Short mmCIF file of C-alpha atoms in Angstrom, two decimals:
data_model
loop_
_atom_site.label_atom_id
_atom_site.label_comp_id
_atom_site.label_asym_id
_atom_site.label_seq_id
_atom_site.Cartn_x
_atom_site.Cartn_y
_atom_site.Cartn_z
CA UNK Q 1 0.13 17.70 11.29
CA UNK Q 2 1.01 17.96 7.59
CA UNK Q 3 -1.65 19.29 5.22
CA UNK Q 4 -1.27 19.39 1.46
CA UNK Q 5 -4.00 21.41 -0.25
CA UNK Q 6 -4.81 20.14 -3.76
CA UNK Q 7 -6.06 22.19 -6.67
CA UNK Q 8 -7.71 20.29 -9.57
CA UNK Q 9 -4.46 20.30 -11.55
CA UNK Q 10 -2.65 18.76 -8.56
CA UNK Q 11 -4.98 15.77 -8.57
CA UNK Q 12 -4.06 15.25 -12.21
CA UNK Q 13 -0.39 15.31 -11.21
CA UNK Q 14 -0.47 12.56 -8.60
CA UNK Q 15 2.28 10.23 -9.78
CA UNK Q 16 4.27 7.25 -8.59
CA UNK Q 17 7.92 6.31 -8.36
CA UNK Q 18 10.17 4.21 -6.20
CA UNK Q 19 13.75 4.71 -5.23
CA UNK Q 20 16.60 2.28 -4.53
CA UNK Q 21 18.31 5.11 -2.63
CA UNK Q 22 15.29 5.70 -0.38
CA UNK Q 23 15.07 2.00 0.39
CA UNK Q 24 18.75 1.87 1.23
CA UNK Q 25 18.70 4.89 3.54
CA UNK Q 26 15.56 3.67 5.29
CA UNK Q 27 17.09 0.22 5.74
CA UNK Q 28 19.88 1.82 7.80
CA UNK Q 29 17.22 2.93 10.27
CA UNK Q 30 15.90 -0.64 10.41
CA UNK Q 31 19.39 -1.94 11.24
CA UNK Q 32 19.75 0.68 13.97
CA UNK Q 33 16.45 -0.28 15.63
CA UNK Q 34 15.25 -3.74 14.56
CA UNK Q 35 12.75 -3.90 17.42
CA UNK Q 36 10.78 -1.09 15.83
CA UNK Q 37 10.70 -2.83 12.44
CA UNK Q 38 9.99 -6.45 13.36
CA UNK Q 39 8.74 -7.27 9.87
CA UNK Q 40 12.34 -7.04 8.60
CA UNK Q 41 14.03 -9.16 11.27
CA UNK Q 42 14.83 -12.00 8.81
CA UNK Q 43 16.69 -9.52 6.62
CA UNK Q 44 18.48 -7.98 9.62
CA UNK Q 45 19.71 -11.38 10.82
CA UNK Q 46 21.02 -12.22 7.37
CA UNK Q 47 22.70 -8.90 6.62
CA UNK Q 48 24.35 -7.94 9.90
CA UNK Q 49 27.24 -10.45 9.69
CA UNK Q 50 28.04 -9.20 6.19
CA UNK Q 51 28.49 -5.61 7.39
CA UNK Q 52 31.34 -6.23 9.83
CA UNK Q 53 34.35 -4.11 8.98
CA UNK Q 54 32.50 -2.00 6.42
CA UNK Q 55 32.97 1.18 8.45
CA UNK Q 56 29.37 2.40 8.37
CA UNK Q 57 29.70 4.59 11.48
CA UNK Q 58 29.45 7.92 9.58
CA UNK Q 59 26.22 6.78 7.90
CA UNK Q 60 24.85 5.57 11.22
CA UNK Q 61 25.66 8.97 12.75
CA UNK Q 62 23.67 10.73 10.04
CA UNK Q 63 20.74 8.26 9.77
CA UNK Q 64 19.62 7.92 13.37
CA UNK Q 65 17.00 5.40 14.58
CA UNK Q 66 14.42 8.21 14.76
CA UNK Q 67 14.05 11.84 13.84
CA UNK Q 68 15.28 13.88 10.91
CA UNK Q 69 17.25 12.32 8.04
CA UNK Q 70 19.15 14.96 6.04
CA UNK Q 71 17.17 15.58 2.87
CA UNK Q 72 20.26 15.53 0.65
CA UNK Q 73 20.48 11.77 1.25
CA UNK Q 74 16.95 11.19 -0.05
CA UNK Q 75 16.28 13.43 -3.07
CA UNK Q 76 12.85 12.86 -4.64
CA UNK Q 77 13.08 10.36 -7.53
CA UNK Q 78 13.34 12.19 -10.84
CA UNK Q 79 11.87 9.30 -12.85
CA UNK Q 80 9.39 6.50 -12.01
CA UNK Q 81 12.15 3.83 -12.05
CA UNK Q 82 15.45 5.53 -11.18
CA UNK Q 83 18.78 3.74 -11.25
CA UNK Q 84 20.84 3.84 -8.07
CA UNK Q 85 23.86 5.24 -9.90
CA UNK Q 86 21.85 8.21 -11.15
CA UNK Q 87 20.45 8.85 -7.67
CA UNK Q 88 23.91 8.79 -6.11
CA UNK Q 89 25.08 11.32 -8.69
CA UNK Q 90 22.32 13.66 -7.50
CA UNK Q 91 23.52 13.16 -3.92
CA UNK Q 92 27.13 13.87 -4.91
CA UNK Q 93 26.02 17.10 -6.65
CA UNK Q 94 24.47 18.57 -3.47
CA UNK Q 95 25.89 22.07 -2.80
CA UNK Q 96 28.26 22.03 0.22
CA UNK Q 97 26.27 24.71 2.02
CA UNK Q 98 23.14 22.53 1.85
CA UNK Q 99 25.04 19.54 3.24
CA UNK Q 100 26.40 21.63 6.11
CA UNK Q 101 23.03 23.19 6.95
CA UNK Q 102 21.17 19.87 6.98
CA UNK Q 103 23.82 18.16 9.10
CA UNK Q 104 23.56 20.98 11.64
CA UNK Q 105 19.77 20.96 11.72
CA UNK Q 106 18.13 19.59 14.86
CA UNK Q 107 14.61 19.44 16.21
CA UNK Q 108 13.59 22.21 18.57
CA UNK Q 109 15.03 21.76 22.04
CA UNK Q 110 17.86 19.47 20.92
CA UNK Q 111 21.34 19.91 19.47
CA UNK Q 112 23.24 18.03 16.77
CA UNK Q 113 25.81 15.54 18.02
CA UNK Q 114 29.48 16.63 17.99
CA UNK Q 115 30.23 14.06 15.30
CA UNK Q 116 27.65 15.63 12.98
CA UNK Q 117 29.00 19.10 13.65
CA UNK Q 118 32.47 17.85 12.73
CA UNK Q 119 31.11 16.44 9.47
CA UNK Q 120 29.34 19.72 8.75
CA UNK Q 121 32.64 21.58 9.12
CA UNK Q 122 33.99 19.83 6.00
CA UNK Q 123 30.87 19.22 3.87
CA UNK Q 124 32.60 18.38 0.58
CA UNK Q 125 34.71 15.60 2.09
CA UNK Q 126 31.77 14.37 4.16
CA UNK Q 127 29.49 14.18 1.13
CA UNK Q 128 31.99 12.20 -0.93
CA UNK Q 129 32.60 9.77 1.95
CA UNK Q 130 28.90 9.24 2.65
CA UNK Q 131 28.16 8.58 -1.04
CA UNK Q 132 31.01 6.04 -1.23
CA UNK Q 133 29.71 4.29 1.90
CA UNK Q 134 26.20 4.12 0.46
CA UNK Q 135 27.56 2.48 -2.68
CA UNK Q 136 29.43 -0.16 -0.67
CA UNK Q 137 26.48 -0.75 1.62
CA UNK Q 138 24.18 -1.29 -1.38
CA UNK Q 139 26.42 -4.03 -2.81
CA UNK Q 140 26.50 -5.95 0.46
CA UNK Q 141 23.14 -5.38 2.10
CA UNK Q 142 20.62 -4.38 -0.56
CA UNK Q 143 21.52 -5.50 -4.06
CA UNK Q 144 21.11 -9.27 -3.37
CA UNK Q 145 17.53 -8.65 -2.18
CA UNK Q 146 16.52 -5.87 -4.55
CA UNK Q 147 14.59 -8.04 -7.07
CA UNK Q 148 12.06 -9.17 -4.46
CA UNK Q 149 11.75 -5.65 -3.00
CA UNK Q 150 11.31 -4.19 -6.50
CA UNK Q 151 8.54 -6.68 -7.31
CA UNK Q 152 6.66 -5.66 -4.17
CA UNK Q 153 6.97 -1.95 -5.03
CA UNK Q 154 6.04 -2.53 -8.68
CA UNK Q 155 2.94 -4.40 -7.59
CA UNK Q 156 1.79 -1.61 -5.30
CA UNK Q 157 2.27 1.01 -8.03
CA UNK Q 158 0.29 -1.17 -10.40
CA UNK Q 159 -2.64 -1.48 -8.00
CA UNK Q 160 -2.75 2.17 -6.96
CA UNK Q 161 -2.34 3.50 -10.48
CA UNK Q 162 -5.40 1.45 -11.36
CA UNK Q 163 -7.28 2.86 -8.37
CA UNK Q 164 -6.33 6.40 -9.42
CA UNK Q 165 -7.73 5.80 -12.91
CA UNK Q 166 -10.93 4.19 -11.63
CA UNK Q 167 -11.71 6.25 -8.52
CA UNK Q 168 -9.51 9.36 -8.54
CA UNK Q 169 -7.56 10.62 -5.54
CA UNK Q 170 -9.96 9.06 -3.03
CA UNK Q 171 -9.19 5.62 -4.46
CA UNK Q 172 -5.46 6.14 -3.96
CA UNK Q 173 -5.42 7.77 -0.53
CA UNK Q 174 -8.38 6.00 1.08
CA UNK Q 175 -6.40 2.97 2.30
CA UNK Q 176 -2.85 4.26 1.90
CA UNK Q 177 -1.99 4.30 5.63
CA UNK Q 178 -3.68 4.87 8.96
CA UNK Q 179 -1.85 8.18 9.34
CA UNK Q 180 -3.11 9.51 5.99
CA UNK Q 181 -6.52 11.11 5.46
CA UNK Q 182 -8.07 12.54 2.29
CA UNK Q 183 -10.97 14.95 2.73
CA UNK Q 184 -12.36 17.72 0.53
CA UNK Q 185 -9.22 18.20 -1.50
CA UNK Q 186 -6.79 18.18 1.44
CA UNK Q 187 -4.34 15.37 2.17
CA UNK Q 188 -3.56 15.21 5.90
CA UNK Q 189 -0.64 13.23 7.30
CA UNK Q 190 -0.37 12.70 11.05
CA UNK Q 191 3.20 13.76 11.88
CA UNK Q 192 4.74 15.40 14.99
CA UNK Q 193 5.49 18.66 13.13
CA UNK Q 194 3.34 21.19 11.31
CA UNK Q 195 3.08 22.23 7.68
CA UNK Q 196 0.16 23.46 5.61
CA UNK Q 197 0.54 24.58 2.02
CA UNK Q 198 -0.88 24.47 -1.47
CA UNK Q 199 0.77 22.19 -3.99
CA UNK Q 200 0.51 24.99 -6.56
CA UNK Q 201 0.35 22.74 -9.60
CA UNK Q 202 3.31 20.54 -8.61
CA UNK Q 203 1.14 17.60 -7.62
CA UNK Q 204 2.51 15.01 -5.24
CA UNK Q 205 4.91 12.11 -5.69
CA UNK Q 206 3.90 8.83 -4.02
CA UNK Q 207 6.82 6.55 -3.21
CA UNK Q 208 6.07 3.06 -1.84
CA UNK Q 209 8.88 1.86 0.43
CA UNK Q 210 9.25 -1.52 2.10
CA UNK Q 211 11.67 -0.22 4.73
CA UNK Q 212 9.60 2.79 5.76
CA UNK Q 213 7.16 0.29 7.36
CA UNK Q 214 5.31 0.72 9.70
CA UNK Q 215 5.37 4.50 9.32
CA UNK Q 216 5.14 7.07 6.54
CA UNK Q 217 7.64 9.73 5.51
CA UNK Q 218 6.89 13.18 4.09
CA UNK Q 219 8.90 15.73 2.12
CA UNK Q 220 7.58 19.29 1.78
CA UNK Q 221 8.60 22.31 -0.33
CA UNK Q 222 11.07 23.60 -1.40
CA UNK Q 223 11.57 19.96 -2.45
CA UNK Q 224 9.01 18.20 -4.63
CA UNK Q 225 6.11 17.33 -2.26
CA UNK Q 226 6.33 13.62 -1.61
CA UNK Q 227 4.77 10.94 0.56
CA UNK Q 228 6.52 7.62 1.15
CA UNK Q 229 4.36 4.79 2.53
CA UNK Q 230 4.52 1.00 3.10
CA UNK Q 231 3.31 -0.96 0.07
CA UNK Q 232 0.38 -3.30 0.28
CA UNK Q 233 1.53 -6.83 1.05
CA UNK Q 234 4.75 -5.78 2.82
CA UNK Q 235 4.20 -8.58 5.34
CA UNK Q 236 4.91 -11.15 2.62
CA UNK Q 237 8.31 -9.70 1.64
CA UNK Q 238 10.56 -12.16 3.46
CA UNK Q 239 8.22 -15.16 3.39
CA UNK Q 240 9.29 -18.35 1.70
CA UNK Q 241 7.45 -21.61 1.20
CA UNK Q 242 3.96 -22.29 -0.02
CA UNK Q 243 1.16 -19.96 1.07
CA UNK Q 244 -1.07 -21.08 3.91
CA UNK Q 245 -4.73 -20.31 3.22
CA UNK Q 246 -7.74 -21.60 5.13
CA UNK Q 247 -9.58 -22.14 1.86
CA UNK Q 248 -6.66 -23.85 0.11
CA UNK Q 249 -8.18 -27.32 0.27
CA UNK Q 250 -11.47 -26.39 -1.36
CA UNK Q 251 -9.75 -24.17 -3.93
CA UNK Q 252 -7.25 -26.92 -4.79
CA UNK Q 253 -10.10 -29.37 -5.37
CA UNK Q 254 -11.60 -26.91 -7.85
CA UNK Q 255 -8.60 -25.76 -9.91
CA UNK Q 256 -5.72 -27.98 -8.79
CA UNK Q 257 -3.24 -27.63 -5.93
CA UNK Q 258 -0.49 -25.78 -7.79
CA UNK Q 259 -2.86 -23.27 -9.38
CA UNK Q 260 -4.59 -22.73 -6.05
CA UNK Q 261 -1.21 -21.98 -4.44
CA UNK Q 262 -0.37 -19.48 -7.14
CA UNK Q 263 -3.76 -17.78 -6.97
CA UNK Q 264 -3.43 -17.47 -3.18
CA UNK Q 265 0.14 -16.14 -3.52
CA UNK Q 266 -1.15 -13.40 -5.84
CA UNK Q 267 -2.84 -11.58 -2.96
CA UNK Q 268 -0.12 -9.10 -3.95
CA UNK Q 269 1.18 -8.75 -7.53
CA UNK Q 270 4.30 -10.79 -8.27
CA UNK Q 271 6.59 -11.85 -11.07
CA UNK Q 272 7.11 -15.42 -12.26
CA UNK Q 273 10.49 -15.54 -10.48
CA UNK Q 274 9.00 -14.36 -7.19
CA UNK Q 275 6.14 -16.84 -7.42
CA UNK Q 276 8.59 -19.65 -8.10
CA UNK Q 277 10.61 -18.69 -5.01
CA UNK Q 278 7.57 -18.39 -2.78
CA UNK Q 279 5.87 -21.61 -3.86
CA UNK Q 280 8.89 -23.83 -4.46
CA UNK Q 281 7.95 -24.52 -8.08
CA UNK Q 282 10.17 -24.01 -11.13
CA UNK Q 283 9.70 -20.82 -13.14
CA UNK Q 284 8.70 -22.87 -16.19
CA UNK Q 285 5.96 -24.67 -14.29
CA UNK Q 286 4.74 -21.38 -12.82
CA UNK Q 287 4.47 -19.90 -16.34
CA UNK Q 288 2.39 -22.86 -17.52
CA UNK Q 289 -0.03 -22.60 -14.59
CA UNK Q 290 -0.29 -18.82 -14.98
CA UNK Q 291 -1.22 -19.36 -18.63
CA UNK Q 292 -4.18 -21.50 -17.56
CA UNK Q 293 -5.23 -18.99 -14.89
CA UNK Q 294 -5.06 -16.17 -17.44
CA UNK Q 295 -7.13 -18.12 -19.94
CA UNK Q 296 -9.76 -18.59 -17.23
CA UNK Q 297 -9.82 -14.85 -16.49
CA UNK Q 298 -8.47 -15.25 -12.95
CA UNK Q 299 -5.17 -13.37 -13.35
CA UNK Q 300 -3.76 -10.77 -15.72
CA UNK Q 301 -0.20 -9.82 -16.63
CA UNK Q 302 1.18 -6.26 -16.75
CA UNK Q 303 4.55 -5.32 -18.21
CA UNK Q 304 6.71 -3.17 -15.90
CA UNK Q 305 9.90 -2.34 -17.79
CA UNK Q 306 11.52 -5.65 -18.72
CA UNK Q 307 9.41 -7.72 -16.34
CA UNK Q 308 5.81 -8.87 -16.23
CA UNK Q 309 3.86 -8.71 -12.97
CA UNK Q 310 0.81 -10.89 -12.47
CA UNK Q 311 -2.21 -9.77 -10.47
CA UNK Q 312 -5.53 -11.38 -9.66
CA UNK Q 313 -8.57 -10.13 -11.52
CA UNK Q 314 -11.85 -9.42 -9.71
CA UNK Q 315 -12.90 -13.00 -10.49
CA UNK Q 316 -9.61 -14.28 -9.08
CA UNK Q 317 -10.07 -12.21 -5.92
CA UNK Q 318 -13.55 -13.59 -5.42
CA UNK Q 319 -12.40 -17.17 -5.91
CA UNK Q 320 -9.44 -16.83 -3.53
CA UNK Q 321 -11.31 -14.94 -0.82
CA UNK Q 322 -9.11 -11.86 -1.28
CA UNK Q 323 -10.49 -9.69 1.49
CA UNK Q 324 -9.61 -12.15 4.22
CA UNK Q 325 -6.19 -12.89 2.68
CA UNK Q 326 -5.36 -9.18 2.43
CA UNK Q 327 -6.43 -8.55 6.03
CA UNK Q 328 -4.25 -11.40 7.24
CA UNK Q 329 -1.23 -10.18 5.25
CA UNK Q 330 -1.62 -6.63 6.55
CA UNK Q 331 -1.90 -7.64 10.19
CA UNK Q 332 0.77 -10.35 10.29
CA UNK Q 333 3.59 -9.05 12.46
CA UNK Q 334 6.25 -11.66 11.85
CA UNK Q 335 7.92 -13.04 8.77
CA UNK Q 336 9.13 -16.32 7.43
CA UNK Q 337 12.58 -17.81 7.30
CA UNK Q 338 15.61 -15.59 6.68
CA UNK Q 339 15.97 -14.59 3.02
CA UNK Q 340 18.75 -15.65 0.73
CA UNK Q 341 20.40 -13.70 -2.06
#
């Protein structure tokens, strides 16, 4: 069990970020054990043929299907929206002794594999090789799909930042994950190892991650305390085609079929490009319909860097029957057709 004890200043320092590097490293675990991450099977089927001959064996030796991932591969994001290049530079700057120690580390009662011990014997060369492999892997397996993943993560940050402002820590942690509990100033995470400590003014970094689904991941001091969790709406990530909603017919009769589709699709925040992909409508047409929905007070737009994410307002949620849509999206185990770049 992990227990983070919050002081009042720690609550004020709850902050959000997401990390291309974290997504990439976690996706390696999905490839190693697709059966444990069924949500991502469409992505696995698409990506696996592209990885032949890439020589990922050293990465696969370090990022096993379960257990400890060396912390030097997943440094806490230093900014809310880090660039992959900057994150890889942090990895490359890891001291050799840290690389060696983390490669040799094993859970109690087990021993590191001979291949990892061999890598630990030459940490500088190992680090450079692993960083180069991550860069190649990103170009083939992650970069073509990053815009849709980024939109999902952006949307979750948008929602939870609003909950933090409106309800405080309880609003953020209350529905974060089944393994996470907030009670009387202590954040408890159900994990198979033990840690209890005060945050001591450092706060906590919350990192939504599509590929950590269906679990959570925790980082404790001496690193920046961090909790990585699946974003809301992760079940929609690889879906394509128009949304299927039981109330679609009645809603379409009220506001029009296209606008009803868009309002239903906004069960999770999305950009114009993502909505166009998911509903099969041109981006220009989506923008026009969103303009009408905004004028009616059913959706609002929020700028995230260079992009604008759209989210349903309370009135839009009520009209679309949001609670039932959200429950269906959270419980849906499968996914749609395989994604394209």
